[in-house]
PDB file of C-alpha atoms and ligand atoms in Angstrom:
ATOM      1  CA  UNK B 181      58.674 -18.096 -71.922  1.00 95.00           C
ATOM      2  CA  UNK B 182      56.724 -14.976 -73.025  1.00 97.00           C
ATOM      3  CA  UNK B 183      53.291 -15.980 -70.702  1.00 97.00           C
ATOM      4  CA  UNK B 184      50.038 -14.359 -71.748  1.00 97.00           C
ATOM      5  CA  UNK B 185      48.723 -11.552 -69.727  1.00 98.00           C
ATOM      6  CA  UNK B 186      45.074 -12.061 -68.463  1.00 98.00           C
ATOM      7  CA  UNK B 187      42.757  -9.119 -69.172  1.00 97.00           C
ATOM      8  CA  UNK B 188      40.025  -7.432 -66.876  1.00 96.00           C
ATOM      9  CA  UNK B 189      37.048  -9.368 -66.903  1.00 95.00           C
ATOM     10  CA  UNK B 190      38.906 -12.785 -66.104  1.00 96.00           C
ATOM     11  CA  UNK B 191      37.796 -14.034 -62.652  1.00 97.00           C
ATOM     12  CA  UNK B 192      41.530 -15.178 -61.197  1.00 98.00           C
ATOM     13  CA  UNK B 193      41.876 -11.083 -61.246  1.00 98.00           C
ATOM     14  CA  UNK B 194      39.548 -10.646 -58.993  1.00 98.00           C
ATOM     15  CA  UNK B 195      40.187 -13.569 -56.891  1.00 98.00           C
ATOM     16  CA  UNK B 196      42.167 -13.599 -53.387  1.00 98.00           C
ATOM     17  CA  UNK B 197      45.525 -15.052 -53.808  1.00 98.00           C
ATOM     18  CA  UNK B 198      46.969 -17.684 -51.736  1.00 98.00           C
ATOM     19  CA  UNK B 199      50.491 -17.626 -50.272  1.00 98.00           C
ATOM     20  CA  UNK B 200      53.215 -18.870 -52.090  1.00 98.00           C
ATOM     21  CA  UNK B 201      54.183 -22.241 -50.581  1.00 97.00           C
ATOM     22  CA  UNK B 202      57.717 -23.357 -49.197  1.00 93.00           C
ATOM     23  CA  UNK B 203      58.207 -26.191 -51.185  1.00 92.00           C
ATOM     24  CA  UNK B 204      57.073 -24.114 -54.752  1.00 96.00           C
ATOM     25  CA  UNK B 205      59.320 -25.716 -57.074  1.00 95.00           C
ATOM     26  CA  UNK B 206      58.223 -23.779 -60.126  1.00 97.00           C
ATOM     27  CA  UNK B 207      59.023 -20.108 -58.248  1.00 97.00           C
ATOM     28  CA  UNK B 208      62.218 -19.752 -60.128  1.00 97.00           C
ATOM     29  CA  UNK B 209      60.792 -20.834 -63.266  1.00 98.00           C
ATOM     30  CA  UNK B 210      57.124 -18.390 -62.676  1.00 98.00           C
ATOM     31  CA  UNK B 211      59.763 -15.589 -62.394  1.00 98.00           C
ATOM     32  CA  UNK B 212      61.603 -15.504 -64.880  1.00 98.00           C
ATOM     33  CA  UNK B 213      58.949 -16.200 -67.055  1.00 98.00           C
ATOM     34  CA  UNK B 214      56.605 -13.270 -65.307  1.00 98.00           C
ATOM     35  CA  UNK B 215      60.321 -11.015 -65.879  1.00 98.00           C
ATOM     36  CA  UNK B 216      60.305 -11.720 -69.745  1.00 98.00           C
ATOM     37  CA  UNK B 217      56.539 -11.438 -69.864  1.00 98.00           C
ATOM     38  CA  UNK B 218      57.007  -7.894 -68.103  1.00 98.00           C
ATOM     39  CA  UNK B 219      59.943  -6.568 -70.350  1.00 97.00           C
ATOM     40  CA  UNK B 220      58.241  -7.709 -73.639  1.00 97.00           C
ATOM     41  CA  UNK B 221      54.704  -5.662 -72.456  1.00 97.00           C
ATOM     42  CA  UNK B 222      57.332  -2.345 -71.485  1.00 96.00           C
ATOM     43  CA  UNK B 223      55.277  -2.772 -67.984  1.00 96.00           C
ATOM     44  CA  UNK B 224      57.209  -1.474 -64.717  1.00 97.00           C
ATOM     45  CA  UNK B 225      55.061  -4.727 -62.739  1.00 98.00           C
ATOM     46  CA  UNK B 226      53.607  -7.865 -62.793  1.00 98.00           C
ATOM     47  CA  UNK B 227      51.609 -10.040 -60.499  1.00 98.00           C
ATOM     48  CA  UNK B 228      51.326 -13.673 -60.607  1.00 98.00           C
ATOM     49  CA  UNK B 229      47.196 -13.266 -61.304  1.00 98.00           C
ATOM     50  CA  UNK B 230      47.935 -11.314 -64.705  1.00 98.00           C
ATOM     51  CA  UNK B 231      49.770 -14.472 -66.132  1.00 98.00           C
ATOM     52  CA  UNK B 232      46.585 -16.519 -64.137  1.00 98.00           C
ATOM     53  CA  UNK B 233      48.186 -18.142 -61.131  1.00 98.00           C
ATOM     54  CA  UNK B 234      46.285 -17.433 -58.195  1.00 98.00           C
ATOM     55  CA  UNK B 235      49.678 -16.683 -56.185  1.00 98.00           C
ATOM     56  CA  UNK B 236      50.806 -14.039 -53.894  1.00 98.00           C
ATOM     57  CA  UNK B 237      54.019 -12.979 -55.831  1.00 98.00           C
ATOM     58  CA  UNK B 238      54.718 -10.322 -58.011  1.00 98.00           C
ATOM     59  CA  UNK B 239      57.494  -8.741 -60.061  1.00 98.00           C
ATOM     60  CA  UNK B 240      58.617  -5.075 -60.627  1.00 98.00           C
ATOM     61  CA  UNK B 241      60.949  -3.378 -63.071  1.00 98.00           C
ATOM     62  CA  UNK B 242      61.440   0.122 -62.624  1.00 97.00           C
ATOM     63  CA  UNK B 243      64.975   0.308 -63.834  1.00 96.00           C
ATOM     64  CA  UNK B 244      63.507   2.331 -67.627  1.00 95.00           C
ATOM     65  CA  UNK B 245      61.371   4.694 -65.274  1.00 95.00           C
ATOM     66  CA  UNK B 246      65.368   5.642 -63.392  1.00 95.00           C
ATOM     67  CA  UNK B 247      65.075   9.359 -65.349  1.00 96.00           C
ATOM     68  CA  UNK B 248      61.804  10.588 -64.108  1.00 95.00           C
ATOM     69  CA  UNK B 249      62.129   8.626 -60.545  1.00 95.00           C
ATOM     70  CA  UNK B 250      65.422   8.080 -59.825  1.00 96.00           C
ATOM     71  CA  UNK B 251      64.873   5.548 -56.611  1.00 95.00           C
ATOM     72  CA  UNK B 252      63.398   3.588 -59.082  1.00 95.00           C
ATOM     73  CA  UNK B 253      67.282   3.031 -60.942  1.00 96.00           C
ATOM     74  CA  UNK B 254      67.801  -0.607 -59.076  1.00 96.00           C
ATOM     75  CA  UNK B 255      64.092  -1.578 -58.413  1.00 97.00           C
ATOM     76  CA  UNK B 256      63.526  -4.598 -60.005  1.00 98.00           C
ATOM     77  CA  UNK B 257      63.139  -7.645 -57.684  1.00 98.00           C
ATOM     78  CA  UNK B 258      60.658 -10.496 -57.041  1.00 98.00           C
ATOM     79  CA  UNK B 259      58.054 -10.211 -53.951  1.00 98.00           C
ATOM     80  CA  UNK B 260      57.322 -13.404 -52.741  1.00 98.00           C
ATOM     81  CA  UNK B 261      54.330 -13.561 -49.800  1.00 98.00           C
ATOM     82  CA  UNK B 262      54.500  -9.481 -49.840  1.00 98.00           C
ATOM     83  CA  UNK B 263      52.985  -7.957 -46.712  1.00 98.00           C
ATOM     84  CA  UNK B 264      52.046  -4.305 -46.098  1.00 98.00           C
ATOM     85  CA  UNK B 265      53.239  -3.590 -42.356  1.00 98.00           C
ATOM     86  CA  UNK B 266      52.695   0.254 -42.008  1.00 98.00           C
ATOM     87  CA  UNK B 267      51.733   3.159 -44.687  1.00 98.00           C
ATOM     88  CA  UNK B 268      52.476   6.912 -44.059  1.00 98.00           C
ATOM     89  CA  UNK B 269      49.574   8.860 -43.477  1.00 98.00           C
ATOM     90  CA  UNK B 270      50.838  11.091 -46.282  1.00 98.00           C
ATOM     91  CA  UNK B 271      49.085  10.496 -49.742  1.00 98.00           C
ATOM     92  CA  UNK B 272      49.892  11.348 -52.917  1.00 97.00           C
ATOM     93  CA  UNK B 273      48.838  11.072 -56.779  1.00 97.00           C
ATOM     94  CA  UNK B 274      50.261   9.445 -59.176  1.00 95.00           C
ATOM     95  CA  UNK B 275      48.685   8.265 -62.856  1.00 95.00           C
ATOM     96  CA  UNK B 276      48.417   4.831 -62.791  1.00 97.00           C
ATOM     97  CA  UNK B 277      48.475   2.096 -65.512  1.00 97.00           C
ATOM     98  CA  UNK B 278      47.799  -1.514 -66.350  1.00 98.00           C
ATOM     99  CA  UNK B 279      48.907  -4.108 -68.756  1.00 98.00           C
ATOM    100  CA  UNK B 280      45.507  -5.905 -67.925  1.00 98.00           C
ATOM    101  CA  UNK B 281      44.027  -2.685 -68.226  1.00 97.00           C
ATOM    102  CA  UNK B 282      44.988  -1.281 -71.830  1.00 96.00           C
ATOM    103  CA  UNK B 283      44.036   1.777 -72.690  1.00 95.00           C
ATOM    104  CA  UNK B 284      43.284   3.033 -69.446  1.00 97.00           C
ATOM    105  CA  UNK B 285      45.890   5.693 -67.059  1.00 96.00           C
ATOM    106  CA  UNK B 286      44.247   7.534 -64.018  1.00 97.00           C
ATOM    107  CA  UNK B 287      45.235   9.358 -60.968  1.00 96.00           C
ATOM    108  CA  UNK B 288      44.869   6.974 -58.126  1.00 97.00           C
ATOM    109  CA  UNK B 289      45.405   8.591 -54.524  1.00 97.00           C
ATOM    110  CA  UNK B 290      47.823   6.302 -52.043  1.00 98.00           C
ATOM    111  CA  UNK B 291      49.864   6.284 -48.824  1.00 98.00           C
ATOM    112  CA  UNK B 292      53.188   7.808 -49.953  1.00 98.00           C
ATOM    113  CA  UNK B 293      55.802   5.696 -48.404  1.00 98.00           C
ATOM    114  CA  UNK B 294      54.899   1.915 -46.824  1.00 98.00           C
ATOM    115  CA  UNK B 295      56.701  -0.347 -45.138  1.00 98.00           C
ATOM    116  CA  UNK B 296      56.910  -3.997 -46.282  1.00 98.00           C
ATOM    117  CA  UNK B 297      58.220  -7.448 -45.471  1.00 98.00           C
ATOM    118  CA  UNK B 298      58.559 -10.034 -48.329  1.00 98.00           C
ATOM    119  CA  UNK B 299      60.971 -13.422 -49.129  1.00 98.00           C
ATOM    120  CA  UNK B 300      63.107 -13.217 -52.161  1.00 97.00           C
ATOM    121  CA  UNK B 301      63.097 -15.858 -54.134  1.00 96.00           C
ATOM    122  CA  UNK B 302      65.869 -17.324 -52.342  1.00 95.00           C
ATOM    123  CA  UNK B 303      63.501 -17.617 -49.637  1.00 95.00           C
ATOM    124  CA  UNK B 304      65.581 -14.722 -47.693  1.00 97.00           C
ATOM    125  CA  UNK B 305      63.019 -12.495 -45.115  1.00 98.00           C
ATOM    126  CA  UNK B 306      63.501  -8.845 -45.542  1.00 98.00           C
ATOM    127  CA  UNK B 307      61.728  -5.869 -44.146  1.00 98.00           C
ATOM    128  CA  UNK B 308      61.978  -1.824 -45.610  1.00 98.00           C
ATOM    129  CA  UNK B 309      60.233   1.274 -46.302  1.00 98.00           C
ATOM    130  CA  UNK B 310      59.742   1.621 -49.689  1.00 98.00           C
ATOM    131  CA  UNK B 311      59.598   5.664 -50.961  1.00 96.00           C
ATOM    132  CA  UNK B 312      58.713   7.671 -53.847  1.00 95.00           C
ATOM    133  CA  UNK B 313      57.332   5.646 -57.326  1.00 97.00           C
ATOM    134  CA  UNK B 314      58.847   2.451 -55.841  1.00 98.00           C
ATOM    135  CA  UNK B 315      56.080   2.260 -53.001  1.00 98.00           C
ATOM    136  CA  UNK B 316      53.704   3.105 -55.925  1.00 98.00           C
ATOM    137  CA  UNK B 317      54.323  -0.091 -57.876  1.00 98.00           C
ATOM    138  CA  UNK B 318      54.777  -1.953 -54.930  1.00 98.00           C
ATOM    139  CA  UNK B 319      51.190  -0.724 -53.577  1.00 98.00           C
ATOM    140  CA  UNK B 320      49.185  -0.937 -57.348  1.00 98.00           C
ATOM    141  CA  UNK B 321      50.913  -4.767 -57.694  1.00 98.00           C
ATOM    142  CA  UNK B 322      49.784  -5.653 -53.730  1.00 98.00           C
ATOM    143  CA  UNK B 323      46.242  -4.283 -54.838  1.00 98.00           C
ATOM    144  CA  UNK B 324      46.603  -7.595 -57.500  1.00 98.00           C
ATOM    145  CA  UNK B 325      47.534 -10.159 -55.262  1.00 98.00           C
ATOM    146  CA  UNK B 326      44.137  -8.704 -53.186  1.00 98.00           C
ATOM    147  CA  UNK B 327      41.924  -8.797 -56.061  1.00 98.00           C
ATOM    148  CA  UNK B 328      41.672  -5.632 -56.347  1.00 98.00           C
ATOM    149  CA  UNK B 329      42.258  -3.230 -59.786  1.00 98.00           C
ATOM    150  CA  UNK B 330      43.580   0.663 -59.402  1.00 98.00           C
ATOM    151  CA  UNK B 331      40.289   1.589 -60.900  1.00 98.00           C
ATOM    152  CA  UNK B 332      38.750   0.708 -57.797  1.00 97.00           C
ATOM    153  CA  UNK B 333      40.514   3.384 -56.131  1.00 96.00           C
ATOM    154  CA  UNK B 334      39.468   6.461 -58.574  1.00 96.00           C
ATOM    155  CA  UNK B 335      36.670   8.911 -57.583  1.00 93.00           C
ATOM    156  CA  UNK B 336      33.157   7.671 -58.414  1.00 93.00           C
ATOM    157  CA  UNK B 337      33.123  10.103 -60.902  1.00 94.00           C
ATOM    158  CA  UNK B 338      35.949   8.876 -62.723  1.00 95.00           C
ATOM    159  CA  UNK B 339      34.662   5.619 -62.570  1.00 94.00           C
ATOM    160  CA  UNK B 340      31.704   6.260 -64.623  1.00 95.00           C
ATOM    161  CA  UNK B 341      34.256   7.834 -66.880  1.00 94.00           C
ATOM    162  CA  UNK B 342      36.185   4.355 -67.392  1.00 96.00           C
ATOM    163  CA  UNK B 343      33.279   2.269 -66.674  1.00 96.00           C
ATOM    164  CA  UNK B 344      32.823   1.707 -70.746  1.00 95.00           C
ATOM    165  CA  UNK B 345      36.287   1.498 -71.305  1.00 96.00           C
ATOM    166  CA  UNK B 346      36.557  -1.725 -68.820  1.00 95.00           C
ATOM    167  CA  UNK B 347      33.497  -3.069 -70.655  1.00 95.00           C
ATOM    168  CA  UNK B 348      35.334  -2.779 -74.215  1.00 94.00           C
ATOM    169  CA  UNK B 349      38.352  -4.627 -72.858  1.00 94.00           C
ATOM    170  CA  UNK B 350      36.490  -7.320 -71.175  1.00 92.00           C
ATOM    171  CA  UNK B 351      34.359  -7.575 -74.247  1.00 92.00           C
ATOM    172  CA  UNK B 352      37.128  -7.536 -76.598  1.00 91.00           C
ATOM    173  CA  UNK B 353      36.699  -4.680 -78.205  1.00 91.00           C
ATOM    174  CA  UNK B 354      40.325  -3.156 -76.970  1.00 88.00           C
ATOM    175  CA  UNK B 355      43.343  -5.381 -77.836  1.00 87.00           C
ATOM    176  CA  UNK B 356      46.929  -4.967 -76.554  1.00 94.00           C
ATOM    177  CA  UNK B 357      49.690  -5.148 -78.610  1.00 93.00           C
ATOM    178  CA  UNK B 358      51.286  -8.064 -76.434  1.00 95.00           C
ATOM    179  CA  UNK B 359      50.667 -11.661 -75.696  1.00 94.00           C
ATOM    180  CA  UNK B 360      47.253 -11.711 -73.693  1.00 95.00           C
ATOM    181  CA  UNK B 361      44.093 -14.010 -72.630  1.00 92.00           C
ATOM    182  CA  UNK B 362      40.457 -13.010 -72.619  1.00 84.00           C
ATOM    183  CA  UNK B 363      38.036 -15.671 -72.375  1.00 70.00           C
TER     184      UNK B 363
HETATM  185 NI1   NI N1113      48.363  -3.816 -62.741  1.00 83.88          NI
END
């Protein structure tokens, strides 16, 4: 089921999420339904708080991206209870989207590589560095599962730059193409 994607200005984006628990019957279900929702809104990731579940999952799809980043040829997988273990003190740009941001791409400034433990959905523990674009989604989808939006991460110049743009999204002045919810 195509689920709609919540748009800045909703509060569960900005909320903490809580960890997904053991006995979560509807993970499967969430996950394939985030997956569809992600393909259909030709996104590369997804966290549970865009479809409005307060959750600390999220799902990536970088598999169209393989040409310009080619580590990103077999990254799509679930992240269930991500954590963010270590990050390389090496930084580096990359433009940055949103699909509860329309409209908006900016350079955002990160750790290059990090390393991260997560649960599949098959409840299986596993623990890797993740390197070039791949630690990028990884890092802008952790940021949802936080509360947090990339635009928090610009320069404060750039954020007076977008500032408007946020405003006409959350106001409803700047509609997606796909399946969404405002207020
Ligand atoms: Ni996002």
């Amino acid at each position: 089921m195509i689920l709609p994607i919540y748009l800045y200005g909703q509060p569960v984006l900005r909320k903490e999420a809580e960890e997904v628990p053991a006995d979560y019957a509807e993970l499967k279900q969430l996950v394939d339904d985030m997956f569809e929702t992600l393909t259909v809104a030709e996104g590369c990731g997804l966290a549970a708080p865009q479809v409005g579940k307060s959750l600390r999952l999220f799902v990536v799809d970088g598999t169209e991206l393989k040409e310009e980043y080619p580590e990103c040829a077999n990254f799509k997988q679930a992240f269930v209870n991500p954590e963010i273990l270590e990050e390389s003190e090496e930084k580096i740009a990359y433009s940055e989207g949103c699909l509860s941001l329309p409209g908006i791409s900016e350079n955002v400034v990160r750790p290059k590589r990090v390393l991260v433990h997560y649960y599949d959905i098959d409840g299986n523990e596993h623990e890797e560095w993740l390197e070039g674009f791949n630690s990028r989604i990884f890092q802008h989808e952790y940021d949802h599962i936080e509360g947090n939006v990339f635009t928090d991460r610009i320069s404060p110049i750039r954020r007076q730059f977008v500032k408007g743009k946020l405003v006409n999204i959350a106001k409803g002045k700047t509609t997606p193409k796909y399946r969404y919810k405002r207020n």
